Coordinates of N, CA and C in Angstrom, one line a residue:
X790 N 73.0 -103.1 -23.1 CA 73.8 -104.3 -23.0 C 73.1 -105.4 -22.3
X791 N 73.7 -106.4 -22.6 CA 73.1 -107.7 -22.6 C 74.0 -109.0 -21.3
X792 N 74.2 -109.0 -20.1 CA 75.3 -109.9 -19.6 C 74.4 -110.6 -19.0
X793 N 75.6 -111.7 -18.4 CA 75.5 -112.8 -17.0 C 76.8 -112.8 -16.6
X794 N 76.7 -112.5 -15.3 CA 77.9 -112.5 -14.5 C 77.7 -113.8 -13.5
X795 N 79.6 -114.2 -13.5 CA 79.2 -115.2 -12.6 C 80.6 -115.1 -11.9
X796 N 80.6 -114.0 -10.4 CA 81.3 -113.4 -9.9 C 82.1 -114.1 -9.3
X797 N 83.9 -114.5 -9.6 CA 84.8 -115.3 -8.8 C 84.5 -116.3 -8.6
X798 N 83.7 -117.5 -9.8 CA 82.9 -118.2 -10.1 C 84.8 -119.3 -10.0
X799 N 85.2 -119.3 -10.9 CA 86.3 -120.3 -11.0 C 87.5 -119.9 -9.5
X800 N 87.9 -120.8 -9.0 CA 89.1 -120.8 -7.6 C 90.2 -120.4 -8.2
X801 N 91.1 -119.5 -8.0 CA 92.1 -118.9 -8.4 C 93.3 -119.7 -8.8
X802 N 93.2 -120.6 -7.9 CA 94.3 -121.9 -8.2 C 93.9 -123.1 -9.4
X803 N 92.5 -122.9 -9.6 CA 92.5 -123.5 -10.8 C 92.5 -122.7 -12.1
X804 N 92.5 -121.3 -11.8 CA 92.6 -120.7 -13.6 C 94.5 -120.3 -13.6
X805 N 95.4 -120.3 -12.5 CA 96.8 -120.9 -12.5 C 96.8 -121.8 -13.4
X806 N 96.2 -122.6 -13.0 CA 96.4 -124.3 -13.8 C 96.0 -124.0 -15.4
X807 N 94.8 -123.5 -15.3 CA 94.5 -123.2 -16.7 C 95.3 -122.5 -17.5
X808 N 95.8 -121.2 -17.0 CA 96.9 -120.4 -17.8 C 98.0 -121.0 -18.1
X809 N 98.4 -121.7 -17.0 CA 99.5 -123.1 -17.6 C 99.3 -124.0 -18.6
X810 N 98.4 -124.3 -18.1 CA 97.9 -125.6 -19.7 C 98.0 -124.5 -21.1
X811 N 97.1 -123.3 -20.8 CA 97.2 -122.5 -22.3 C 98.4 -122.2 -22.7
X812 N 99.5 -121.7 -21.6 CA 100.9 -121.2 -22.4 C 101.8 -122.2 -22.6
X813 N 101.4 -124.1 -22.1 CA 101.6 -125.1 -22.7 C 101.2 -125.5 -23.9
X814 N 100.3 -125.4 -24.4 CA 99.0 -126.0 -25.4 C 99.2 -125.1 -26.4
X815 N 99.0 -123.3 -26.1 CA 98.6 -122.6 -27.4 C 100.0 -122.0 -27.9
X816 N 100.0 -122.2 -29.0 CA 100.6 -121.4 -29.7 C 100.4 -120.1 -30.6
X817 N 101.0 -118.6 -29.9 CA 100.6 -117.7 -30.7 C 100.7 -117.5 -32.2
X818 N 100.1 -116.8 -32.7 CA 99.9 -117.1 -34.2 C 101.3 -116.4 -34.7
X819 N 102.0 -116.4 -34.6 CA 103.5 -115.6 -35.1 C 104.6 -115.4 -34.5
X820 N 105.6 -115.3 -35.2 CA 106.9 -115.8 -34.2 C 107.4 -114.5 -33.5
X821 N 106.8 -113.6 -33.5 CA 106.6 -112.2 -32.9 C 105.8 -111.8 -31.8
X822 N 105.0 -113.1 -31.4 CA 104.5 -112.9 -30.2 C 103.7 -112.1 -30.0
X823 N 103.1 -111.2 -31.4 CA 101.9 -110.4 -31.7 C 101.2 -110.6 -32.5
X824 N 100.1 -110.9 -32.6 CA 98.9 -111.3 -33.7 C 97.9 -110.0 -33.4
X825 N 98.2 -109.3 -34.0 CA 97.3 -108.2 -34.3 C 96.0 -108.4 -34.1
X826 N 95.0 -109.4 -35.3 CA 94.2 -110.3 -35.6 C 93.2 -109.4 -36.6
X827 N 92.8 -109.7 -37.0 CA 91.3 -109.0 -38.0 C 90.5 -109.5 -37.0
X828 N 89.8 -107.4 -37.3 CA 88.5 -108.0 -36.4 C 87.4 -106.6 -37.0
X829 N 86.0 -106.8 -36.9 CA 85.3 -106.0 -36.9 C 85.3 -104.5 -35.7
X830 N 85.2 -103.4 -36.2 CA 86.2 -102.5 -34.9 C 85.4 -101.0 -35.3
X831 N 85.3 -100.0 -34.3 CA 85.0 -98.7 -34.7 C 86.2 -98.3 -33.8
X832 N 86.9 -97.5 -34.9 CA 87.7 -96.5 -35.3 C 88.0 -95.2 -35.8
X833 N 88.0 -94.4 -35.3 CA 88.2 -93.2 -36.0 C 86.8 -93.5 -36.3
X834 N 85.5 -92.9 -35.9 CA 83.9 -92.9 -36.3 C 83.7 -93.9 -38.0
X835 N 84.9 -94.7 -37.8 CA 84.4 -95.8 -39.1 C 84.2 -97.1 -38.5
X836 N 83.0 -97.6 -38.9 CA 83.1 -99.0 -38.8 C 83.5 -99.8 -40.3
X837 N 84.9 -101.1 -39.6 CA 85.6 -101.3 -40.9 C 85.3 -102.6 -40.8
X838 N 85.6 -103.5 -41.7 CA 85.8 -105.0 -41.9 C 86.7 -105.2 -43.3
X839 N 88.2 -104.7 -42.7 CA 89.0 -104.6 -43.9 C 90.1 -105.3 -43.6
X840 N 90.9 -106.7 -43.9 CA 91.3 -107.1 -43.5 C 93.0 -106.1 -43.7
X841 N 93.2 -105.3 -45.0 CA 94.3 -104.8 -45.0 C 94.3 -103.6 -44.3
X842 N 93.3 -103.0 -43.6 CA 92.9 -102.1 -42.4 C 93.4 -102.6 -41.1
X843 N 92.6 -103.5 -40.5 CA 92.6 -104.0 -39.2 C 93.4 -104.6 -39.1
X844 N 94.6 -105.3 -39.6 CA 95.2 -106.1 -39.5 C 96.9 -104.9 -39.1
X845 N 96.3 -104.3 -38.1 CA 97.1 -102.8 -37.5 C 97.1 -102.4 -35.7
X846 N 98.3 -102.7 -35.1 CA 98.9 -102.4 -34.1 C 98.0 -100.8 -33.2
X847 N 97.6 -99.8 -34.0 CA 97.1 -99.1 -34.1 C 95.4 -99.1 -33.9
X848 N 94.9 -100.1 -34.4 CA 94.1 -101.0 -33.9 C 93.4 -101.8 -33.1
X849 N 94.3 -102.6 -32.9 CA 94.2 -103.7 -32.0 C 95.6 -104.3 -32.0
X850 N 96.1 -104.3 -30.2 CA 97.6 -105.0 -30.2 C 97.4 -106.2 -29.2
X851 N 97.3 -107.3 -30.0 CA 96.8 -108.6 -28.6 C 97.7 -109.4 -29.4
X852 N 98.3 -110.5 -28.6 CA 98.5 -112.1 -28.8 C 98.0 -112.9 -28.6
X853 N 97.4 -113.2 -29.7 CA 96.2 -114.6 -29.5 C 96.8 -115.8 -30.3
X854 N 96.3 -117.2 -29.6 CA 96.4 -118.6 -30.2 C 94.7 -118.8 -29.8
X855 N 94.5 -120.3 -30.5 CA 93.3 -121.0 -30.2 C 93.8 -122.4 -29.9
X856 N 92.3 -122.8 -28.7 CA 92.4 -124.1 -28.1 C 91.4 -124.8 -29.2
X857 N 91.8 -125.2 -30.1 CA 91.0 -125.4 -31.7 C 90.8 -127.5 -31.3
X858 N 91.0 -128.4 -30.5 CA 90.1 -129.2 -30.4 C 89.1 -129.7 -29.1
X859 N 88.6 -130.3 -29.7 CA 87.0 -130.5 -29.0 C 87.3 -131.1 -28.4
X860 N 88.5 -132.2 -27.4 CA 88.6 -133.1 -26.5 C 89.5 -132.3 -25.3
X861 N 89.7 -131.0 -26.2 CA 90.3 -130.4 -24.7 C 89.5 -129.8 -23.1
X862 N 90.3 -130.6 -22.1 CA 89.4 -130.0 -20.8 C 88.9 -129.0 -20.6
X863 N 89.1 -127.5 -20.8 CA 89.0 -126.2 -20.9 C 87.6 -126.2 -21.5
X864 N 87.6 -127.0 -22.9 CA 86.0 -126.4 -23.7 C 85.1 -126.8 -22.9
X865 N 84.6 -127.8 -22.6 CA 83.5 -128.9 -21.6 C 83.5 -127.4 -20.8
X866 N 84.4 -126.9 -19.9 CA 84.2 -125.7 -18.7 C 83.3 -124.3 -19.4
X867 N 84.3 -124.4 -20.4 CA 84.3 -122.8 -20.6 C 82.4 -122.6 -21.0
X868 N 82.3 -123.7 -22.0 CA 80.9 -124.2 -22.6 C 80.2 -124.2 -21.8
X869 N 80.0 -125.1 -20.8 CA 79.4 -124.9 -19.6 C 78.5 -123.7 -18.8
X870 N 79.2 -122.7 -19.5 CA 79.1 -121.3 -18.4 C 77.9 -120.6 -20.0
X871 N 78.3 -120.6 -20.8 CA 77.7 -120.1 -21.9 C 76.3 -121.1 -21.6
X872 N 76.2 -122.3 -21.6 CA 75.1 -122.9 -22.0 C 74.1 -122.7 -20.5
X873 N 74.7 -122.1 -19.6 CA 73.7 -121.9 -18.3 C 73.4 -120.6 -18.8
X874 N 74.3 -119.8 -19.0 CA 73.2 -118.4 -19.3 C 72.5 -118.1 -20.3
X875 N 72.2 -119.3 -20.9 CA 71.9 -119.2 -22.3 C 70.5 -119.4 -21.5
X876 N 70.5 -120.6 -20.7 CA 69.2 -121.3 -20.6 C 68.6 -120.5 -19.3
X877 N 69.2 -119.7 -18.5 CA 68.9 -118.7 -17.5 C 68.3 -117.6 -17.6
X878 N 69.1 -116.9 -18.8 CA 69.2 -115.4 -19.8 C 68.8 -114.9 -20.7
X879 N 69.8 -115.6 -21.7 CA 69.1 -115.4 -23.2 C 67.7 -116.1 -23.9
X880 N 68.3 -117.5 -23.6 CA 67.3 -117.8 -24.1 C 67.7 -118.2 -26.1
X881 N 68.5 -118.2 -26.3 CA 68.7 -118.0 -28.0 C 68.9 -119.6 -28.3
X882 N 69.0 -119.1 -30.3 CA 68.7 -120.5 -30.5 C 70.5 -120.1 -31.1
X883 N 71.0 -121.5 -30.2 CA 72.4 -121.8 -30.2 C 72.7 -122.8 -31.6
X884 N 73.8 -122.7 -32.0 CA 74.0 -123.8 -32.8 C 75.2 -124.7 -32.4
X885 N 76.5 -123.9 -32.6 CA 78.0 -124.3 -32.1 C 78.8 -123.7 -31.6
X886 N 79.8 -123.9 -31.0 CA 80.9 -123.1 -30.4 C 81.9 -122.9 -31.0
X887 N 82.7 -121.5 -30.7 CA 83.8 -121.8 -32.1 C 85.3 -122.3 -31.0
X888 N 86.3 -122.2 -31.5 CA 87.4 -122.9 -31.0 C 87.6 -121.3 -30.1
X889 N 88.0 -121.9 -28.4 CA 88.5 -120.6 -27.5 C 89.7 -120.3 -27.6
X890 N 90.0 -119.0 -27.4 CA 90.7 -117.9 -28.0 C 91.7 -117.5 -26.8
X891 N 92.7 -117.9 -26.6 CA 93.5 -117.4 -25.5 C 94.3 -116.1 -25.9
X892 N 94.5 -115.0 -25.3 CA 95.2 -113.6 -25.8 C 96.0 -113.7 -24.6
X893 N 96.7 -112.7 -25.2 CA 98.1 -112.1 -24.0 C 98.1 -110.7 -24.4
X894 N 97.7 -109.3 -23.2 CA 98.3 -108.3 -23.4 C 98.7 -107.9 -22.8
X895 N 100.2 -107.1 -23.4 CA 101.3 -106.8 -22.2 C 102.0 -105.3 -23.1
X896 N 102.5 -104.7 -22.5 CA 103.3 -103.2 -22.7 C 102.4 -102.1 -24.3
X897 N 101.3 -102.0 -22.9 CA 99.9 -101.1 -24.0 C 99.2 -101.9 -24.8
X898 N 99.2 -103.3 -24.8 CA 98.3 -104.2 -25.5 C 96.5 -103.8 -25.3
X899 N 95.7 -103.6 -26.1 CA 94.5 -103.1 -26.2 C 93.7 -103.6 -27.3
X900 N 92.3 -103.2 -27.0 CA 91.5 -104.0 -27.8 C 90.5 -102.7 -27.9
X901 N 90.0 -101.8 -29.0 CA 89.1 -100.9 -28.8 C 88.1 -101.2 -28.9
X902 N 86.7 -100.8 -29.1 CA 85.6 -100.7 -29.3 C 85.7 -101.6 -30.6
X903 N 84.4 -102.8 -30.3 CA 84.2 -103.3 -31.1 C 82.8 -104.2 -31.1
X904 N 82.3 -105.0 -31.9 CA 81.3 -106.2 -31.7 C 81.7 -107.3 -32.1
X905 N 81.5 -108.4 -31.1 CA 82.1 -109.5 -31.6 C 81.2 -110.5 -32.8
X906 N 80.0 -109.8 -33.2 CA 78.8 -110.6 -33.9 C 79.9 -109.9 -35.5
X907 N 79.9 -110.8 -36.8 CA 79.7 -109.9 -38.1 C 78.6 -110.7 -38.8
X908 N 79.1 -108.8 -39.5 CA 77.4 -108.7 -40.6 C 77.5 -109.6 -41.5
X909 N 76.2 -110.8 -41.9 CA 75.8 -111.4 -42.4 C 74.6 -111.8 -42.9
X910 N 74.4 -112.3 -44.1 CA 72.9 -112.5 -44.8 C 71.8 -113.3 -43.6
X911 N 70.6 -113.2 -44.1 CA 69.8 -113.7 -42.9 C 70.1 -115.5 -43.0
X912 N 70.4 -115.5 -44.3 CA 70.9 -117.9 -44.5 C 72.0 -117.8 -43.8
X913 N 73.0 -117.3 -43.2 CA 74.0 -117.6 -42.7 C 74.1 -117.2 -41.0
X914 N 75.1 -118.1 -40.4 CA 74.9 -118.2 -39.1 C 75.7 -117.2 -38.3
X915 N 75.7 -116.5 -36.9 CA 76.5 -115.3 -36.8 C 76.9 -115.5 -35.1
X916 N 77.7 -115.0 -34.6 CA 77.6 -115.1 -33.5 C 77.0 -114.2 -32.6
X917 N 76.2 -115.2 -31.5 CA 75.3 -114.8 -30.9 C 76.0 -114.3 -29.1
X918 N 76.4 -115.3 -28.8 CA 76.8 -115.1 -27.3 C 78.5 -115.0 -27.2
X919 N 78.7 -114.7 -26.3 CA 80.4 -114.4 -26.1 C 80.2 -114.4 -24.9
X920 N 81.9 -114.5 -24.5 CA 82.3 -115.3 -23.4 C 83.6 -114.6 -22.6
X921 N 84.1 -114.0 -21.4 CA 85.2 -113.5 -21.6 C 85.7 -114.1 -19.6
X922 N 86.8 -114.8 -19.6 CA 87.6 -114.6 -18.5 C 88.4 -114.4 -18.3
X923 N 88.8 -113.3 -17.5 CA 90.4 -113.6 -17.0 C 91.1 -114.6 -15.9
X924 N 92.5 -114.6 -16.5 CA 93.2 -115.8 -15.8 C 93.9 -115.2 -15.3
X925 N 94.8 -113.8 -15.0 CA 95.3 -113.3 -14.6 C 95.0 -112.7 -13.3
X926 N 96.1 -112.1 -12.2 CA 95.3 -112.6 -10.7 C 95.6 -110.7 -11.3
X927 N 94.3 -110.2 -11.0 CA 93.9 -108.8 -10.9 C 94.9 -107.7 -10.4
X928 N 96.0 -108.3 -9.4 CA 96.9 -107.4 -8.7 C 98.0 -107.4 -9.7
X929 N 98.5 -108.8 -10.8 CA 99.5 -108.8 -11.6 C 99.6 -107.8 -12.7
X930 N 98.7 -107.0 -12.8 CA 98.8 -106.3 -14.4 C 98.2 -104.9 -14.1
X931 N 98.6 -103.6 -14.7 CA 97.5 -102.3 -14.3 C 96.9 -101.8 -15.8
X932 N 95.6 -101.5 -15.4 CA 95.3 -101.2 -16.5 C 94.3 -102.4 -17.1
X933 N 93.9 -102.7 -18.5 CA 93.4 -104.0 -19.4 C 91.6 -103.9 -18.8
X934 N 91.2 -103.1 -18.4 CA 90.1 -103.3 -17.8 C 88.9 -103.5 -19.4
X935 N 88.3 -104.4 -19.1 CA 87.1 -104.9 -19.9 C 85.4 -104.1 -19.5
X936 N 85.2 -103.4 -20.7 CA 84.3 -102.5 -20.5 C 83.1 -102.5 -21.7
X937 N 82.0 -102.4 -21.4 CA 81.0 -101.9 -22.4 C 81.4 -100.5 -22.6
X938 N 80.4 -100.5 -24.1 CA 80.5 -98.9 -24.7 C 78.7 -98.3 -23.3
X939 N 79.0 -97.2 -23.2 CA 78.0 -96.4 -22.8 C 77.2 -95.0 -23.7
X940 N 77.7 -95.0 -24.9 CA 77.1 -94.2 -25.5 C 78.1 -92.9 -25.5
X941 N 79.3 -93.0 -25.4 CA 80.3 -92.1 -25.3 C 80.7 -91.0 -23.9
X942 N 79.3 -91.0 -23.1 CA 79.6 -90.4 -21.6 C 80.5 -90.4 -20.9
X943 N 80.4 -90.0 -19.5 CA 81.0 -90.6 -18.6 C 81.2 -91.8 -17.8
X944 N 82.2 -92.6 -17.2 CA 81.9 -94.1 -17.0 C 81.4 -94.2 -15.9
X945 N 79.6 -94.6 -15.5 CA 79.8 -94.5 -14.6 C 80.2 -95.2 -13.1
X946 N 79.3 -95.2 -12.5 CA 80.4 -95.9 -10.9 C 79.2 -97.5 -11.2
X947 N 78.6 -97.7 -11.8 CA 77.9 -98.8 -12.0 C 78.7 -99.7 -12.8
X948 N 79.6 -99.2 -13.9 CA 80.0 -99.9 -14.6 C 81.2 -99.7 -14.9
X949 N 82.1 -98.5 -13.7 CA 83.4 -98.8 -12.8 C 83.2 -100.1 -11.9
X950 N 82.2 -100.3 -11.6 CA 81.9 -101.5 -10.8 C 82.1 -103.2 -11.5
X951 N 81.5 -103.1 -12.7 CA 81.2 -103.9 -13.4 C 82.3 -104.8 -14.3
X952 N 83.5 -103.5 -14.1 CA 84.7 -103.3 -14.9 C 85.7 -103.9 -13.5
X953 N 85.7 -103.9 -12.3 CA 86.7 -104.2 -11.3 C 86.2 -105.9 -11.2
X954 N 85.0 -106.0 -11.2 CA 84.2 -107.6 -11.2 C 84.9 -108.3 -11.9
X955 N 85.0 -108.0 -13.3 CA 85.1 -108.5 -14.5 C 87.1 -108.5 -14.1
X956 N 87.5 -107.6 -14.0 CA 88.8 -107.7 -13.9 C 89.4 -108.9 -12.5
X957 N 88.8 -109.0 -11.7 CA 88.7 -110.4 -10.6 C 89.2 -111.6 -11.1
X958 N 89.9 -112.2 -11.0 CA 90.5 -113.8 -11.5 C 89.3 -114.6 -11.2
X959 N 88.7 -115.7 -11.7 CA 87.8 -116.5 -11.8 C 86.6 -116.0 -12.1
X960 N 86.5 -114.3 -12.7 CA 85.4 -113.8 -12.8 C 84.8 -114.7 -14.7
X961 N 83.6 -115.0 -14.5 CA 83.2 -114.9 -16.0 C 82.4 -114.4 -16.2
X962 N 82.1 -113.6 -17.5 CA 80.8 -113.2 -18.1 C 80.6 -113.6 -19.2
X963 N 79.1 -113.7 -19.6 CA 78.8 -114.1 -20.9 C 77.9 -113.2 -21.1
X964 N 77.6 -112.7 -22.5 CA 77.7 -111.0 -22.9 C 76.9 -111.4 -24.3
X965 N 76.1 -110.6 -25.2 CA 75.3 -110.8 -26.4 C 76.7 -110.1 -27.0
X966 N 76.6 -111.1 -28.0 CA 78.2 -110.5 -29.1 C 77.7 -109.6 -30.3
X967 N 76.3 -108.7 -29.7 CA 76.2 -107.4 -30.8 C 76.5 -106.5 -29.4
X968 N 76.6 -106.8 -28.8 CA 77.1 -105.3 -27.1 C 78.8 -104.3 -27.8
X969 N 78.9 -103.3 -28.4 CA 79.9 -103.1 -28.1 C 80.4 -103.2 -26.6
X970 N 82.4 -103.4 -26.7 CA 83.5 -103.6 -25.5 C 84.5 -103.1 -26.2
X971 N 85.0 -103.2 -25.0 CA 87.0 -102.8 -25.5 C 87.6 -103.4 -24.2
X972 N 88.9 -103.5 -24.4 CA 89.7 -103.9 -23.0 C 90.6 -102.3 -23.2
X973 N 91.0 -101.9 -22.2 CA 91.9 -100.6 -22.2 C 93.1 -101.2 -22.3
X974 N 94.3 -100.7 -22.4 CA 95.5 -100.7 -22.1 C 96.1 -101.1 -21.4
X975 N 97.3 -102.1 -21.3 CA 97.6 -102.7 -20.4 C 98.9 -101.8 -20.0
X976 N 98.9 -100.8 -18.9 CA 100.2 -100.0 -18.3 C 101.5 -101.0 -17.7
X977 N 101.0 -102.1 -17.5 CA 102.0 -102.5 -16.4 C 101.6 -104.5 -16.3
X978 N 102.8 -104.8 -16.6 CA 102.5 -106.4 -16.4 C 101.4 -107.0 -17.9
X979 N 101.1 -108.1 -17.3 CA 100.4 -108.9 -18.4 C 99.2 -109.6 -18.0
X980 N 98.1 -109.3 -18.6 CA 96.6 -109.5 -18.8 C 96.6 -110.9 -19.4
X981 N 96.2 -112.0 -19.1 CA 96.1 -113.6 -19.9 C 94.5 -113.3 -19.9
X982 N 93.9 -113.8 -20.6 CA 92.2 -114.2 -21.0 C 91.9 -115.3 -21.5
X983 N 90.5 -115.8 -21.4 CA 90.0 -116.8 -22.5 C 88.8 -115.8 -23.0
X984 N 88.4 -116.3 -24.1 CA 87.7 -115.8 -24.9 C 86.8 -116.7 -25.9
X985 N 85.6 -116.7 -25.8 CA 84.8 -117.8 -26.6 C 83.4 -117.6 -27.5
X986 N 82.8 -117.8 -28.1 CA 81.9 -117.4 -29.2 C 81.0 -118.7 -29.7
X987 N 79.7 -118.4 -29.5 CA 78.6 -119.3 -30.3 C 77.9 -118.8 -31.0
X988 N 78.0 -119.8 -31.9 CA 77.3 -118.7 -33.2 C 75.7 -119.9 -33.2
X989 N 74.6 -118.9 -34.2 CA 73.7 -119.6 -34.8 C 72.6 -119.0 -35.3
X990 N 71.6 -119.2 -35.7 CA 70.8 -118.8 -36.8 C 71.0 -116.8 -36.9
X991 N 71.0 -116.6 -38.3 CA 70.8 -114.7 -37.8 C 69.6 -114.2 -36.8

């Protein structure tokens, strides 16, 4: 795996504000307050990209909207954090950002193993970097913990570590979007996130 961490980087009282603006601004994609979402996913030892597959509770159970224009305050920030580890870290050749992704999961909401990059011809552009923060203050919710895959082992205390960081309110990471992750289960209360993606050359 591939990261930049930038530990309790945002002030707790400003990603308040931000969670406010999002549950002002976004609107979840359905009047059910669950947008499943299509996504590329390993499941049951298949990897799918089926939209009348994945588009399953069984799957993936999140509520997501998007912050879908370019003059909103949020992107300039969130952008910000991707283009320092770009030029710190990776190093890649960036193209664009796509519109950030606010989720909600609450009563076993989860996200399994997956990659946020899809498969595409070498002429077309893919996502390279990913982005994930929580807005939620870490004592509010149990459970939702954001995790790399390890090769199916045991988890260990490096990346129990890595997983309590990342769960921290103002925590961000920016992550190569071929890393499998999953977020676990949310037992208790509600998990808010931002979530963001740059794509460019294969």
């Amino acid at each position: 795996m591939a990261y930049y961490i930038y530990p309790n980087s945002i002030p707790a009282n400003d990603c308040k504000q931000y969670l406010e603006h999002c549950l002002d601004n976004v609107v979840f994609e359905n009047s059910n307050d669950i947008n499943r979402g299509l996504v590329d996913c390993f499941n049951k030892n298949i990897y799918t990209h089926n939209p009348e597959i994945t588009d399953d509770p069984m799957i993936r159970k999140t509520s997501v909207g998007y912050i879908d224009t370019e003059h909103d305050p949020l992107n300039s920030i969130i952008w910000g954090y991707i283009r320092h580890a770009n030029k710190q870290f990776f190093k890649y050749d960036l193209g664009s950002f796509q519109a950030i992704q606010f989720a909600k999961y609450q009563d076993g909401g989860f996200y399994p193993w997956h990659q946020d990059t899809l498969r595409t011809t070498k002429k077309q552009n893919t996502r390279k970097l990913s982005l994930t923060l929580t807005l939620s203050d870490e004592i509010s919710y149990d459970g939702g913990l954001f995790q790399f895959y390890n090769g199916g082992g045991p988890v260990s205390d490096s990346s129990k570590l890595l997983s309590k960081k990342i769960k921290q309110v103002g925590t961000v990471i920016v992550f190569d979007s071929r890393d499998w992750h999953r977020v676990t289960p949310v037992t208790k209360g509600v998990r808010y996130s931002i979530v963001c993606w740059t794509v460019g050359p294969n």
